[in-house]
mmCIF file of C-alpha atoms and ligand atoms in Angstrom:
data_model
loop_
_atom_site.group_PDB
_atom_site.id
_atom_site.type_symbol
_atom_site.label_atom_id
_atom_site.label_comp_id
_atom_site.label_asym_id
_atom_site.label_seq_id
_atom_site.Cartn_x
_atom_site.Cartn_y
_atom_site.Cartn_z
ATOM 1 C CA MET A 5 -31.708 98.177 -35.540
ATOM 2 C CA THR A 6 -28.834 97.244 -38.118
ATOM 3 C CA THR A 7 -27.825 93.256 -37.575
ATOM 4 C CA GLN A 8 -24.274 93.024 -37.763
ATOM 5 C CA LEU A 9 -21.439 90.475 -37.841
ATOM 6 C CA THR A 10 -19.371 89.997 -34.431
ATOM 7 C CA LEU A 11 -15.747 90.106 -34.697
ATOM 8 C CA SER A 12 -15.236 86.379 -33.839
ATOM 9 C CA GLU A 13 -17.949 85.741 -36.753
ATOM 10 C CA VAL A 14 -15.751 87.866 -39.045
ATOM 11 C CA LEU A 15 -12.473 85.693 -37.877
ATOM 12 C CA GLN A 16 -14.214 82.496 -38.667
ATOM 13 C CA GLN A 17 -14.944 83.579 -42.399
ATOM 14 C CA SER A 18 -13.283 80.982 -44.065
ATOM 15 C CA ASN A 19 -13.264 82.921 -47.670
ATOM 16 C CA LEU A 20 -12.039 86.115 -46.427
ATOM 17 C CA ASP A 21 -8.978 87.965 -47.793
ATOM 18 C CA LYS A 22 -5.721 87.138 -45.993
ATOM 19 C CA ASN A 23 -4.723 90.522 -45.287
ATOM 20 C CA LEU A 24 -8.081 91.559 -44.353
ATOM 21 C CA LEU A 25 -7.788 88.474 -41.946
ATOM 22 C CA ALA A 26 -4.806 90.063 -40.746
ATOM 23 C CA ILE A 27 -6.399 93.136 -40.012
ATOM 24 C CA ALA A 28 -9.142 91.918 -38.127
ATOM 25 C CA GLU A 29 -6.693 90.043 -35.999
ATOM 26 C CA LYS A 30 -5.035 93.400 -35.236
ATOM 27 C CA VAL A 31 -8.028 94.932 -34.118
ATOM 28 C CA GLN A 32 -8.800 91.630 -31.848
ATOM 29 C CA HIS A 33 -5.175 92.124 -30.131
ATOM 30 C CA GLN A 34 -5.405 95.699 -29.871
ATOM 31 C CA GLN A 35 -2.419 96.427 -32.441
ATOM 32 C CA ARG A 36 -2.175 99.470 -34.561
ATOM 33 C CA LEU A 37 -2.681 99.452 -38.412
ATOM 34 C CA THR A 38 -0.124 100.785 -40.946
ATOM 35 C CA GLU A 39 -0.915 103.217 -43.296
ATOM 36 C CA GLU A 40 -0.752 100.428 -46.248
ATOM 37 C CA GLU A 41 -3.491 98.387 -44.189
ATOM 38 C CA GLY A 42 -5.535 101.757 -44.079
ATOM 39 C CA VAL A 43 -5.760 101.928 -47.844
ATOM 40 C CA LEU A 44 -6.373 98.252 -48.148
ATOM 41 C CA LEU A 45 -9.324 98.737 -45.854
ATOM 42 C CA PHE A 46 -10.751 101.634 -48.099
ATOM 43 C CA GLU A 47 -9.681 99.427 -51.135
ATOM 44 C CA LYS A 48 -10.921 95.969 -50.114
ATOM 45 C CA GLY A 49 -13.318 96.350 -46.951
ATOM 46 C CA GLU A 50 -16.529 95.923 -47.398
ATOM 47 C CA LEU A 51 -19.123 97.564 -45.390
ATOM 48 C CA GLY A 52 -19.868 94.465 -43.245
ATOM 49 C CA PHE A 53 -16.596 93.518 -42.471
ATOM 50 C CA VAL A 54 -15.250 97.155 -41.281
ATOM 51 C CA GLY A 55 -18.345 97.690 -39.593
ATOM 52 C CA ALA A 56 -18.187 94.511 -37.619
ATOM 53 C CA LEU A 57 -14.427 95.648 -36.365
ATOM 54 C CA ALA A 58 -15.556 99.090 -35.862
ATOM 55 C CA ASN A 59 -18.445 98.603 -33.972
ATOM 56 C CA HIS A 60 -16.013 95.957 -31.741
ATOM 57 C CA ILE A 61 -13.881 98.679 -31.219
ATOM 58 C CA ALA A 62 -16.790 101.258 -30.052
ATOM 59 C CA GLN A 63 -18.504 98.789 -28.047
ATOM 60 C CA ARG A 64 -14.855 98.020 -26.370
ATOM 61 C CA LEU A 65 -14.382 101.749 -25.742
ATOM 62 C CA HIS A 66 -17.793 102.958 -24.436
ATOM 63 C CA GLY A 67 -20.042 99.749 -24.116
ATOM 64 C CA GLY A 68 -22.939 101.203 -26.216
ATOM 65 C CA LYS A 69 -22.945 104.888 -24.893
ATOM 66 C CA VAL A 70 -23.382 107.492 -27.499
ATOM 67 C CA TYR A 71 -22.700 111.141 -26.539
ATOM 68 C CA PHE A 72 -24.037 114.494 -27.083
ATOM 69 C CA ASN A 73 -23.955 118.103 -25.803
ATOM 70 C CA ARG A 74 -26.491 120.829 -25.435
ATOM 71 C CA ASN A 75 -24.891 123.625 -27.298
ATOM 72 C CA PHE A 76 -25.240 126.816 -29.695
ATOM 73 C CA HIS A 77 -23.300 128.070 -32.284
ATOM 74 C CA ILE A 78 -22.130 131.869 -33.098
ATOM 75 C CA GLU A 79 -21.093 132.564 -36.624
ATOM 76 C CA PRO A 80 -19.736 136.316 -36.325
ATOM 77 C CA THR A 81 -19.596 136.543 -40.113
ATOM 78 C CA ASN A 82 -19.486 134.974 -43.450
ATOM 79 C CA VAL A 83 -17.265 137.551 -45.154
ATOM 80 C CA CYS A 84 -14.004 135.730 -45.838
ATOM 81 C CA VAL A 85 -10.767 136.584 -47.278
ATOM 82 C CA PHE A 86 -10.102 133.209 -48.561
ATOM 83 C CA THR A 87 -11.595 131.220 -51.304
ATOM 84 C CA CYS A 88 -12.083 127.732 -50.680
ATOM 85 C CA ASN A 89 -13.545 126.066 -53.583
ATOM 86 C CA PHE A 90 -16.084 123.599 -51.600
ATOM 87 C CA CYS A 91 -17.486 126.409 -49.434
ATOM 88 C CA SER A 92 -20.899 127.358 -50.070
ATOM 89 C CA TYR A 93 -21.117 129.756 -47.294
ATOM 90 C CA SER A 94 -18.620 132.763 -47.648
ATOM 91 C CA ARG A 95 -18.820 135.857 -49.310
ATOM 92 C CA GLN A 96 -15.732 138.024 -50.357
ATOM 93 C CA TYR A 97 -14.940 141.219 -48.738
ATOM 94 C CA LYS A 98 -16.200 143.251 -51.605
ATOM 95 C CA HIS A 99 -19.129 141.232 -51.909
ATOM 96 C CA ARG A 100 -19.824 141.647 -48.202
ATOM 97 C CA ASP A 101 -23.157 143.470 -48.347
ATOM 98 C CA ASP A 102 -24.453 140.106 -49.625
ATOM 99 C CA GLY A 103 -23.220 138.634 -46.143
ATOM 100 C CA TRP A 104 -23.509 139.189 -42.494
ATOM 101 C CA GLU A 105 -21.142 140.596 -39.785
ATOM 102 C CA MET A 106 -22.208 140.850 -36.523
ATOM 103 C CA SER A 107 -21.032 143.540 -33.793
ATOM 104 C CA GLN A 108 -20.051 142.209 -30.185
ATOM 105 C CA GLU A 109 -23.292 143.481 -28.727
ATOM 106 C CA GLN A 110 -25.113 141.242 -31.314
ATOM 107 C CA MET A 111 -23.242 138.207 -30.318
ATOM 108 C CA LEU A 112 -23.615 139.075 -26.869
ATOM 109 C CA ASP A 113 -27.467 138.850 -27.271
ATOM 110 C CA ILE A 114 -27.319 135.583 -28.811
ATOM 111 C CA VAL A 115 -25.575 134.370 -25.650
ATOM 112 C CA ARG A 116 -27.852 136.239 -23.308
ATOM 113 C CA LYS A 117 -30.837 134.584 -25.084
ATOM 114 C CA TYR A 118 -29.530 131.231 -23.764
ATOM 115 C CA ASP A 119 -29.859 132.622 -19.907
ATOM 116 C CA GLY A 120 -31.407 130.029 -17.768
ATOM 117 C CA GLN A 121 -31.192 127.611 -20.326
ATOM 118 C CA PRO A 122 -29.040 124.348 -19.768
ATOM 119 C CA VAL A 123 -26.559 124.582 -22.617
ATOM 120 C CA THR A 124 -23.001 123.689 -21.773
ATOM 121 C CA GLU A 125 -21.025 124.933 -24.923
ATOM 122 C CA VAL A 126 -21.103 127.846 -27.279
ATOM 123 C CA HIS A 127 -19.118 126.894 -30.540
ATOM 124 C CA ILE A 128 -17.769 130.006 -32.453
ATOM 125 C CA VAL A 129 -16.556 129.748 -36.005
ATOM 126 C CA GLY A 130 -16.875 131.964 -39.156
ATOM 127 C CA GLY A 131 -15.492 133.586 -42.268
ATOM 128 C CA VAL A 132 -11.923 134.834 -41.906
ATOM 129 C CA HIS A 133 -12.939 138.792 -42.070
ATOM 130 C CA PRO A 134 -10.092 141.279 -42.299
ATOM 131 C CA LYS A 135 -11.220 143.735 -39.698
ATOM 132 C CA MET A 136 -12.169 141.182 -36.914
ATOM 133 C CA ASN A 137 -9.012 140.696 -35.178
ATOM 134 C CA LEU A 138 -7.284 139.228 -32.575
ATOM 135 C CA GLU A 139 -8.407 142.125 -30.103
ATOM 136 C CA PHE A 140 -11.779 142.172 -31.319
ATOM 137 C CA PHE A 141 -12.268 138.656 -30.276
ATOM 138 C CA CYS A 142 -10.171 138.530 -27.331
ATOM 139 C CA GLU A 143 -12.569 141.070 -25.773
ATOM 140 C CA LEU A 144 -15.685 139.095 -27.292
ATOM 141 C CA ILE A 145 -14.394 136.300 -25.601
ATOM 142 C CA SER A 146 -13.771 137.557 -22.013
ATOM 143 C CA LYS A 147 -17.458 139.266 -22.137
ATOM 144 C CA ILE A 148 -19.008 136.236 -22.787
ATOM 145 C CA ARG A 149 -16.725 134.616 -19.821
ATOM 146 C CA ALA A 150 -17.826 137.401 -17.746
ATOM 147 C CA HIS A 151 -21.632 137.367 -18.399
ATOM 148 C CA ARG A 152 -21.678 133.009 -18.287
ATOM 149 C CA PRO A 153 -18.374 131.823 -16.559
ATOM 150 C CA GLU A 154 -19.603 128.334 -16.584
ATOM 151 C CA LEU A 155 -20.297 128.549 -20.448
ATOM 152 C CA HIS A 156 -17.487 126.511 -22.328
ATOM 153 C CA ILE A 157 -16.097 128.368 -25.166
ATOM 154 C CA LYS A 158 -14.843 126.606 -27.741
ATOM 155 C CA GLY A 159 -14.076 128.646 -30.667
ATOM 156 C CA PHE A 160 -12.156 129.729 -33.806
ATOM 157 C CA THR A 161 -10.330 127.151 -36.540
ATOM 158 C CA ALA A 162 -6.715 127.128 -36.967
ATOM 159 C CA VAL A 163 -7.575 128.983 -40.372
ATOM 160 C CA GLU A 164 -9.210 132.037 -38.450
ATOM 161 C CA LEU A 165 -6.237 131.723 -35.767
ATOM 162 C CA ASP A 166 -3.709 131.708 -38.251
ATOM 163 C CA TYR A 167 -4.918 134.792 -40.140
ATOM 164 C CA MET A 168 -5.476 136.756 -36.616
ATOM 165 C CA PHE A 169 -2.066 135.958 -35.364
ATOM 166 C CA ARG A 170 0.146 136.718 -38.595
ATOM 167 C CA LYS A 171 -2.045 140.067 -38.872
ATOM 168 C CA ALA A 172 -1.430 140.760 -35.138
ATOM 169 C CA LYS A 173 2.241 139.936 -35.634
ATOM 170 C CA VAL A 174 2.259 137.793 -32.458
ATOM 171 C CA SER A 175 3.624 133.781 -32.499
ATOM 172 C CA VAL A 176 1.092 130.906 -32.392
ATOM 173 C CA GLU A 177 2.136 130.637 -28.693
ATOM 174 C CA GLU A 178 1.233 134.082 -27.750
ATOM 175 C CA GLY A 179 -1.862 134.702 -29.558
ATOM 176 C CA LEU A 180 -2.979 131.269 -28.061
ATOM 177 C CA ARG A 181 -1.884 132.323 -24.573
ATOM 178 C CA MET A 182 -3.878 135.772 -24.984
ATOM 179 C CA MET A 183 -7.219 133.925 -26.325
ATOM 180 C CA ASN A 184 -6.897 131.239 -23.741
ATOM 181 C CA GLN A 185 -6.179 133.999 -20.959
ATOM 182 C CA ALA A 186 -9.494 136.073 -22.182
ATOM 183 C CA GLY A 187 -11.555 132.437 -21.749
ATOM 184 C CA LEU A 188 -11.151 130.755 -24.700
ATOM 185 C CA GLN A 189 -11.188 127.197 -23.764
ATOM 186 C CA SER A 190 -10.807 124.705 -26.465
ATOM 187 C CA LEU A 191 -10.451 125.136 -30.259
ATOM 188 C CA PRO A 192 -12.633 122.853 -33.050
ATOM 189 C CA GLY A 193 -11.430 120.887 -35.977
ATOM 190 C CA GLY A 194 -12.360 123.119 -38.782
ATOM 191 C CA GLY A 195 -9.894 123.712 -41.571
ATOM 192 C CA ALA A 196 -8.098 120.660 -41.747
ATOM 193 C CA GLU A 197 -9.802 119.574 -44.945
ATOM 194 C CA ILE A 198 -7.124 117.307 -46.286
ATOM 195 C CA PHE A 199 -3.774 118.137 -45.531
ATOM 196 C CA HIS A 200 -1.746 116.621 -48.199
ATOM 197 C CA PRO A 201 -0.625 119.706 -50.778
ATOM 198 C CA GLU A 202 -1.794 117.691 -53.732
ATOM 199 C CA VAL A 203 -5.360 118.156 -52.697
ATOM 200 C CA ARG A 204 -5.148 121.208 -50.526
ATOM 201 C CA ASN A 205 -3.596 123.002 -53.123
ATOM 202 C CA VAL A 206 -6.422 122.625 -55.206
ATOM 203 C CA ILE A 207 -9.565 122.767 -52.987
ATOM 204 C CA CYS A 208 -8.108 125.630 -50.627
ATOM 205 C CA GLU A 209 -4.839 126.883 -51.701
ATOM 206 C CA ASP A 210 -4.748 130.342 -50.113
ATOM 207 C CA LYS A 211 -5.419 129.037 -46.397
ATOM 208 C CA VAL A 212 -2.966 127.621 -43.680
ATOM 209 C CA ASP A 213 -1.347 124.675 -44.926
ATOM 210 C CA GLY A 214 -1.764 121.308 -43.225
ATOM 211 C CA GLU A 215 1.597 121.742 -41.279
ATOM 212 C CA GLY A 216 0.385 125.317 -40.089
ATOM 213 C CA TRP A 217 -2.908 123.467 -38.937
ATOM 214 C CA LEU A 218 -0.973 120.909 -36.918
ATOM 215 C CA ASN A 219 1.283 123.353 -35.253
ATOM 216 C CA ILE A 220 -1.735 125.411 -33.892
ATOM 217 C CA HIS A 221 -3.435 122.321 -32.579
ATOM 218 C CA GLY A 222 -0.009 121.071 -31.188
ATOM 219 C CA THR A 223 0.564 124.354 -29.696
ATOM 220 C CA ALA A 224 -2.869 124.596 -28.246
ATOM 221 C CA HIS A 225 -2.494 121.177 -26.833
ATOM 222 C CA LYS A 226 0.913 122.014 -25.038
ATOM 223 C CA LEU A 227 -0.771 125.094 -23.428
ATOM 224 C CA GLY A 228 -3.486 122.578 -22.143
ATOM 225 C CA MET A 229 -6.220 123.276 -24.196
ATOM 226 C CA HIS A 230 -8.128 120.272 -26.006
ATOM 227 C CA THR A 231 -8.843 120.666 -29.538
ATOM 228 C CA ASN A 232 -10.942 118.843 -32.302
ATOM 229 C CA ALA A 233 -9.927 117.307 -35.573
ATOM 230 C CA THR A 234 -11.899 117.229 -38.729
ATOM 231 C CA MET A 235 -11.439 115.484 -42.447
ATOM 232 C CA LEU A 236 -13.274 116.940 -45.206
ATOM 233 C CA TYR A 237 -13.909 113.842 -47.584
ATOM 234 C CA GLY A 238 -15.737 112.643 -50.651
ATOM 235 C CA HIS A 239 -14.436 115.023 -53.585
ATOM 236 C CA ILE A 240 -11.082 114.680 -55.293
ATOM 237 C CA GLU A 241 -9.143 113.001 -52.793
ATOM 238 C CA LYS A 242 -7.939 109.513 -53.179
ATOM 239 C CA TYR A 243 -7.674 106.843 -50.418
ATOM 240 C CA GLU A 244 -3.968 107.644 -50.119
ATOM 241 C CA HIS A 245 -4.732 111.290 -48.930
ATOM 242 C CA ARG A 246 -7.277 110.289 -46.490
ATOM 243 C CA VAL A 247 -4.660 107.839 -44.853
ATOM 244 C CA ASP A 248 -2.095 110.385 -44.837
ATOM 245 C CA HIS A 249 -4.321 112.995 -43.263
ATOM 246 C CA MET A 250 -5.315 110.622 -40.517
ATOM 247 C CA SER A 251 -1.789 109.022 -40.072
ATOM 248 C CA LYS A 252 -0.881 112.846 -39.379
ATOM 249 C CA LEU A 253 -3.223 113.480 -36.685
ATOM 250 C CA ARG A 254 -2.789 110.030 -35.113
ATOM 251 C CA THR A 255 0.911 110.768 -34.842
ATOM 252 C CA LEU A 256 0.152 114.333 -33.264
ATOM 253 C CA GLN A 257 -2.324 112.776 -30.893
ATOM 254 C CA ASP A 258 0.560 110.235 -29.903
ATOM 255 C CA GLU A 259 2.753 113.466 -28.804
ATOM 256 C CA THR A 260 0.415 115.172 -27.000
ATOM 257 C CA SER A 261 -3.260 113.512 -26.172
ATOM 258 C CA GLY A 262 -4.785 116.719 -26.735
ATOM 259 C CA PHE A 263 -7.705 115.951 -29.356
ATOM 260 C CA ASN A 264 -10.963 115.247 -27.689
ATOM 261 C CA CYS A 265 -12.260 113.879 -31.262
ATOM 262 C CA PHE A 266 -12.247 113.261 -34.799
ATOM 263 C CA ILE A 267 -14.898 114.128 -37.231
ATOM 264 C CA PRO A 268 -15.267 113.123 -40.589
ATOM 265 C CA LEU A 269 -17.028 116.146 -42.699
ATOM 266 C CA LYS A 270 -18.851 114.842 -45.518
ATOM 267 C CA PHE A 271 -18.492 117.365 -48.566
ATOM 268 C CA ARG A 272 -21.928 118.955 -49.775
ATOM 269 C CA ASN A 273 -21.975 120.325 -53.189
ATOM 270 C CA LYS A 274 -24.657 122.569 -53.423
ATOM 271 C CA ASP A 275 -23.882 126.492 -54.688
ATOM 272 C CA ASN A 276 -20.061 125.928 -54.486
ATOM 273 C CA ASP A 277 -17.209 125.745 -56.812
ATOM 274 C CA MET A 278 -16.872 122.343 -56.792
ATOM 275 C CA SER A 279 -20.490 121.365 -57.281
ATOM 276 C CA ASN A 280 -19.871 119.818 -60.567
ATOM 277 C CA ILE A 281 -18.578 116.504 -58.237
ATOM 278 C CA ALA A 282 -20.982 114.172 -57.087
ATOM 279 C CA GLU A 283 -21.627 113.389 -53.253
ATOM 280 C CA VAL A 284 -20.361 110.034 -52.233
ATOM 281 C CA SER A 285 -23.081 107.341 -51.222
ATOM 282 C CA ILE A 286 -24.089 106.465 -47.866
ATOM 283 C CA ILE A 287 -22.289 103.289 -48.200
ATOM 284 C CA GLU A 288 -19.106 105.187 -48.463
ATOM 285 C CA ASP A 289 -20.253 107.456 -45.695
ATOM 286 C CA LEU A 290 -20.526 104.624 -43.587
ATOM 287 C CA ARG A 291 -17.270 102.677 -44.602
ATOM 288 C CA LEU A 292 -15.555 105.830 -44.038
ATOM 289 C CA TYR A 293 -16.456 106.262 -40.343
ATOM 290 C CA ALA A 294 -15.612 102.783 -39.851
ATOM 291 C CA ILE A 295 -12.387 102.777 -41.048
ATOM 292 C CA SER A 296 -11.845 105.883 -39.266
ATOM 293 C CA ARG A 297 -12.573 104.274 -36.054
ATOM 294 C CA ILE A 298 -10.181 101.367 -36.949
ATOM 295 C CA PHE A 299 -7.349 103.305 -37.580
ATOM 296 C CA MET A 300 -7.288 106.090 -35.585
ATOM 297 C CA ASP A 301 -6.366 104.083 -32.416
ATOM 298 C CA ASN A 302 -5.797 106.840 -30.118
ATOM 299 C CA PHE A 303 -8.985 109.183 -30.383
ATOM 300 C CA ARG A 304 -11.457 107.885 -28.240
ATOM 301 C CA ASN A 305 -14.217 109.652 -29.627
ATOM 302 C CA LEU A 306 -15.735 109.543 -33.193
ATOM 303 C CA LYS A 307 -18.104 112.221 -33.953
ATOM 304 C CA ALA A 308 -21.172 111.903 -37.066
ATOM 305 C CA TYR A 309 -21.778 115.977 -37.204
ATOM 306 C CA TRP A 310 -25.831 115.593 -37.590
ATOM 307 C CA PRO A 311 -26.110 118.641 -39.267
ATOM 308 C CA MET A 312 -24.213 117.876 -42.256
ATOM 309 C CA LEU A 313 -25.005 114.191 -42.392
ATOM 310 C CA GLY A 314 -28.580 114.624 -41.978
ATOM 311 C CA ARG A 315 -30.115 113.029 -38.726
ATOM 312 C CA GLN A 316 -30.867 109.573 -40.637
ATOM 313 C CA SER A 317 -27.652 109.039 -41.874
ATOM 314 C CA ALA A 318 -26.073 110.001 -38.655
ATOM 315 C CA GLN A 319 -27.967 107.431 -36.834
ATOM 316 C CA LEU A 320 -26.786 104.680 -39.124
ATOM 317 C CA THR A 321 -23.324 105.488 -38.223
ATOM 318 C CA LEU A 322 -23.623 104.738 -34.799
ATOM 319 C CA SER A 323 -23.568 101.069 -36.011
ATOM 320 C CA PHE A 324 -20.426 101.684 -37.555
ATOM 321 C CA GLY A 325 -18.075 103.175 -34.805
ATOM 322 C CA VAL A 326 -19.451 106.528 -33.897
ATOM 323 C CA ASN A 327 -19.985 107.493 -30.519
ATOM 324 C CA ASP A 328 -20.923 110.943 -30.495
ATOM 325 C CA LEU A 329 -23.595 113.097 -32.431
ATOM 326 C CA ASP A 330 -22.587 116.701 -31.387
ATOM 327 C CA GLY A 331 -25.558 118.579 -30.063
ATOM 328 C CA THR A 332 -28.747 120.302 -29.740
ATOM 329 C CA ILE A 333 -27.240 123.261 -32.101
ATOM 330 C CA ASP A 334 -30.679 125.268 -31.837
ATOM 331 C CA ASP A 335 -30.772 126.496 -35.556
ATOM 332 C CA THR A 336 -27.468 128.536 -35.274
ATOM 333 C CA THR A 337 -25.152 127.384 -37.714
ATOM 334 C CA LYS A 338 -25.827 128.227 -41.568
ATOM 335 C CA ILE A 339 -22.762 126.236 -42.969
ATOM 336 C CA TYR A 340 -24.177 122.984 -44.132
ATOM 337 C CA SER A 341 -27.754 124.298 -44.906
ATOM 338 C CA MET A 342 -26.050 126.494 -47.485
ATOM 339 C CA ALA A 343 -24.344 123.617 -48.570
ATOM 340 C CA GLY A 344 -26.995 121.819 -49.324
ATOM 341 C CA SER A 345 -27.659 119.378 -46.375
ATOM 342 C CA GLU A 346 -31.236 117.915 -45.582
ATOM 343 C CA GLU A 347 -31.003 119.601 -42.234
ATOM 344 C CA GLN A 348 -32.251 123.217 -43.558
ATOM 345 C CA ASN A 349 -32.825 124.502 -39.774
ATOM 346 C CA PRO A 350 -30.576 122.155 -37.639
ATOM 347 C CA SER A 351 -32.182 122.060 -33.770
ATOM 348 C CA MET A 352 -32.571 119.002 -32.097
ATOM 349 C CA SER A 353 -33.933 118.802 -28.563
ATOM 350 C CA THR A 354 -32.373 116.401 -25.755
ATOM 351 C CA GLU A 355 -35.547 114.503 -26.235
ATOM 352 C CA ASP A 356 -34.753 113.878 -30.221
ATOM 353 C CA LEU A 357 -31.436 113.254 -29.586
ATOM 354 C CA CYS A 358 -32.036 110.449 -26.943
ATOM 355 C CA ASP A 359 -35.091 108.928 -28.970
ATOM 356 C CA MET A 360 -32.447 108.804 -32.199
ATOM 357 C CA ILE A 361 -29.780 106.877 -30.144
ATOM 358 C CA GLU A 362 -32.068 104.531 -28.228
ATOM 359 C CA ALA A 363 -33.715 103.514 -31.604
ATOM 360 C CA VAL A 364 -30.378 101.847 -32.375
ATOM 361 C CA GLY A 365 -29.633 100.529 -29.160
ATOM 362 C CA LYS A 366 -27.379 102.340 -27.649
ATOM 363 C CA ILE A 367 -27.257 104.656 -24.572
ATOM 364 C CA PRO A 368 -27.527 108.550 -24.789
ATOM 365 C CA VAL A 369 -25.372 110.416 -22.462
ATOM 366 C CA GLU A 370 -24.980 114.038 -22.020
ATOM 367 C CA ARG A 371 -21.289 115.341 -22.018
ATOM 368 C CA ASP A 372 -19.615 118.408 -21.670
ATOM 369 C CA THR A 373 -17.234 119.939 -24.161
ATOM 370 C CA VAL A 374 -14.289 117.673 -23.088
ATOM 371 C CA TYR A 375 -16.448 114.632 -22.527
ATOM 372 C CA ASN A 376 -17.068 114.192 -18.875
ATOM 373 C CA GLU A 377 -20.407 112.808 -18.453
ATOM 374 C CA ILE A 378 -23.391 115.092 -17.253
ATOM 375 C CA LYS A 379 -26.303 112.620 -17.238
ATOM 376 C CA VAL A 380 -27.248 108.930 -18.500
ATOM 377 C CA TYR A 381 -30.653 109.198 -20.031
ATOM 378 C CA GLY A 382 -33.163 106.817 -20.888
ATOM 379 C CA THR A 383 -33.982 103.179 -20.054
ATOM 380 C CA ALA A 384 -30.337 102.353 -19.379
ATOM 381 C CA ALA A 385 -30.128 105.174 -16.579
ATOM 382 C CA ALA A 386 -31.891 103.530 -13.968
ATOM 383 C CA SER A 387 -29.256 100.410 -14.086
ATOM 384 C CA LEU A 388 -26.226 102.592 -14.591
ATOM 385 C CA SER A 389 -26.714 105.099 -11.942
HETATM 386 O O1 V47 B 18 -13.590 123.208 -41.896
HETATM 387 C C1 V47 B 18 -16.997 123.968 -45.304
HETATM 388 C C2 V47 B 18 -16.110 122.088 -43.546
HETATM 389 C C3 V47 B 18 -15.607 123.212 -41.678
HETATM 390 C C4 V47 B 18 -18.478 122.409 -46.776
HETATM 391 O O2 V47 B 18 -14.809 120.681 -33.885
HETATM 392 C C5 V47 B 18 -17.831 121.822 -45.471
HETATM 393 O O3 V47 B 18 -16.713 119.912 -32.532
HETATM 394 C C6 V47 B 18 -18.989 119.468 -46.235
HETATM 395 O O4 V47 B 18 -15.163 122.278 -38.759
HETATM 396 N N1 V47 B 18 -19.168 120.413 -47.434
HETATM 397 C C7 V47 B 18 -16.161 124.025 -40.483
HETATM 398 N N2 V47 B 18 -18.062 120.493 -45.466
HETATM 399 C C8 V47 B 18 -17.120 123.520 -39.576
HETATM 400 C C9 V47 B 18 -16.336 122.526 -38.703
HETATM 401 C C10 V47 B 18 -16.705 121.868 -37.405
HETATM 402 C C11 V47 B 18 -18.703 121.449 -37.533
HETATM 403 C C12 V47 B 18 -18.671 121.046 -36.368
HETATM 404 C C13 V47 B 18 -18.409 120.376 -35.353
HETATM 405 C C14 V47 B 18 -17.133 120.635 -35.270
HETATM 406 C C15 V47 B 18 -16.145 120.827 -33.917
HETATM 407 C C16 V47 B 18 -16.334 121.489 -36.146
HETATM 408 O O5 V47 B 18 -16.866 123.014 -42.429
HETATM 409 C C17 V47 B 18 -14.695 123.589 -42.520
HETATM 410 C C18 V47 B 18 -14.908 122.708 -43.911
HETATM 411 O O6 V47 B 18 -14.093 121.584 -43.672
HETATM 412 N N3 V47 B 18 -16.931 122.587 -44.879
HETATM 413 N N4 V47 B 18 -17.955 123.776 -46.471
HETATM 414 C C19 V47 B 18 -19.101 121.769 -47.691
HETATM 415 N N5 V47 B 18 -19.448 122.352 -48.753
HETATM 416 FE FE1 SF4 B 19 -13.484 130.966 -45.606
HETATM 417 FE FE2 SF4 B 19 -13.820 128.944 -44.184
HETATM 418 FE FE3 SF4 B 19 -15.039 129.179 -46.416
HETATM 419 FE FE4 SF4 B 19 -12.644 128.722 -46.599
HETATM 420 S S1 SF4 B 19 -14.008 127.252 -45.774
HETATM 421 S S2 SF4 B 19 -13.837 130.068 -47.288
HETATM 422 S S3 SF4 B 19 -11.871 129.794 -44.822
HETATM 423 S S4 SF4 B 19 -15.228 130.351 -44.509
#
C-alpha cells in the first residue's frame, strides 16, 4: 500500500510554494481551481503533493470505494475512413482485407455467448466503416435489446456518430433520438483526444473537431443519455492543452451534469505513425490522474482503464484519486493490445478485480454503467451491508 501524506500534513509543510499552498487550501474548502492553477499543478506539483490532494477528494466523495463493472466489448470493424496518427488499430478501406468487418449475426453471436452470465454492459466501439451506417447500427441495437433487454448498451464514439449522422443527413438530435429509441442508452468517451486545434489538427485532423464532439455529448445529455469523456495524453500536447481540454469538459458538465466519468487515456506508441514519441513515465501518469481529480471538481468518477494502462499501473492510480477501474472485459477489445499495452489479452475475473482493489486497502464495489451500486465485495461487505 502507498504511504501518503494527508491534506493536513501538506498544509503544515513550512517550505511549500505559496501558490501550491493556496491550491491546497482551495481543496480543503472545496473551491474550484482556475485554469492557471491547473497549469501550475502540472508545472510544479510533485507527485506526493498532488497525490495527497487527490486522495483527500476521492476519500471525501467515495470513502475508499472503488467501482468496477462486468462487461464485454464488441468491435464491429477496424476499417476506418479516418487516419488518426496515434491509431495502431485501424485499416484503411482500401486495405480492408487486412482488417475485420463483422455482420450483425456475428455480433449477435458475441452477445449470445454471454447468455446466463452476470454481465451488465456491452460496450460497442470500432473504426468508422463507410458501409456500416445509421440504419445498420439501429437494427443491430434493437436486435441486442430484443435478445437481452436488461443488458445496458453503451456504444459509439462521437466520431462514429458524427460520420453516421452526416451520411444519413440527419441532425445530431434526430440521429441520437433514433439510436436511443432503438435501445442505445449511453455513449462511451472515445474520440475526444485533445480538443485544442493546435494539437487536434496534427494528430487527428480529419475527424470531428472538439466543438462537434462536445455538441454530440451535450445533445445526448439533453436527451437524458449519460456519456463518458476521455483525454488522450502523453504525446505532443502541452500542459495548457490538457487544462483547456479538462476545462471545456468541466464547463459542459456544469450545464448538463450528463457525464458519468472522466477517463484519461495514456498514449501507447507501438505500430502507429507517432511511434517516434516516447511514452510518458508512470510518475507522469499518476500526476495526471491526481491533477484530473483535483481540477475536474464536478466529475464524481475518475476511471483508470486497466487494459490500456496495465493492471499494475492501474492499481497504483487508486492512491491518486481514481475510484473506478472499468470492467472484466473478457478479452474482447484489441485497441490497446495493438497499441503495445502490457495487456495482450485483457480479461479479469470479478475475484481478480476485487483482489487488486483490496490489496491497496480500498473497497471493491460492482456498479452498473450509470454507477448504481450492485454489490459490495470483500471484507468490507459485512460491515457495510
Ligand atoms: O478515442 C486509440 C484511444 C479511444 C490509442 O467510455 C489510444 O468507458 C492510447 O474511448 N494509445 C477509444 N489510446 C477507446 C475509448 C474508451 C475505452 C475504454 C472505456 C471507455 C468508456 C472509452 O482509444 C480513442 C483514442 O483516444 N486510442 N489509439 C493509442 N495508441
Ligand atoms: Fe479511426 Fe478511431 Fe483509429 Fe481514428 S482512432 S483512425 S477514428 S479507429
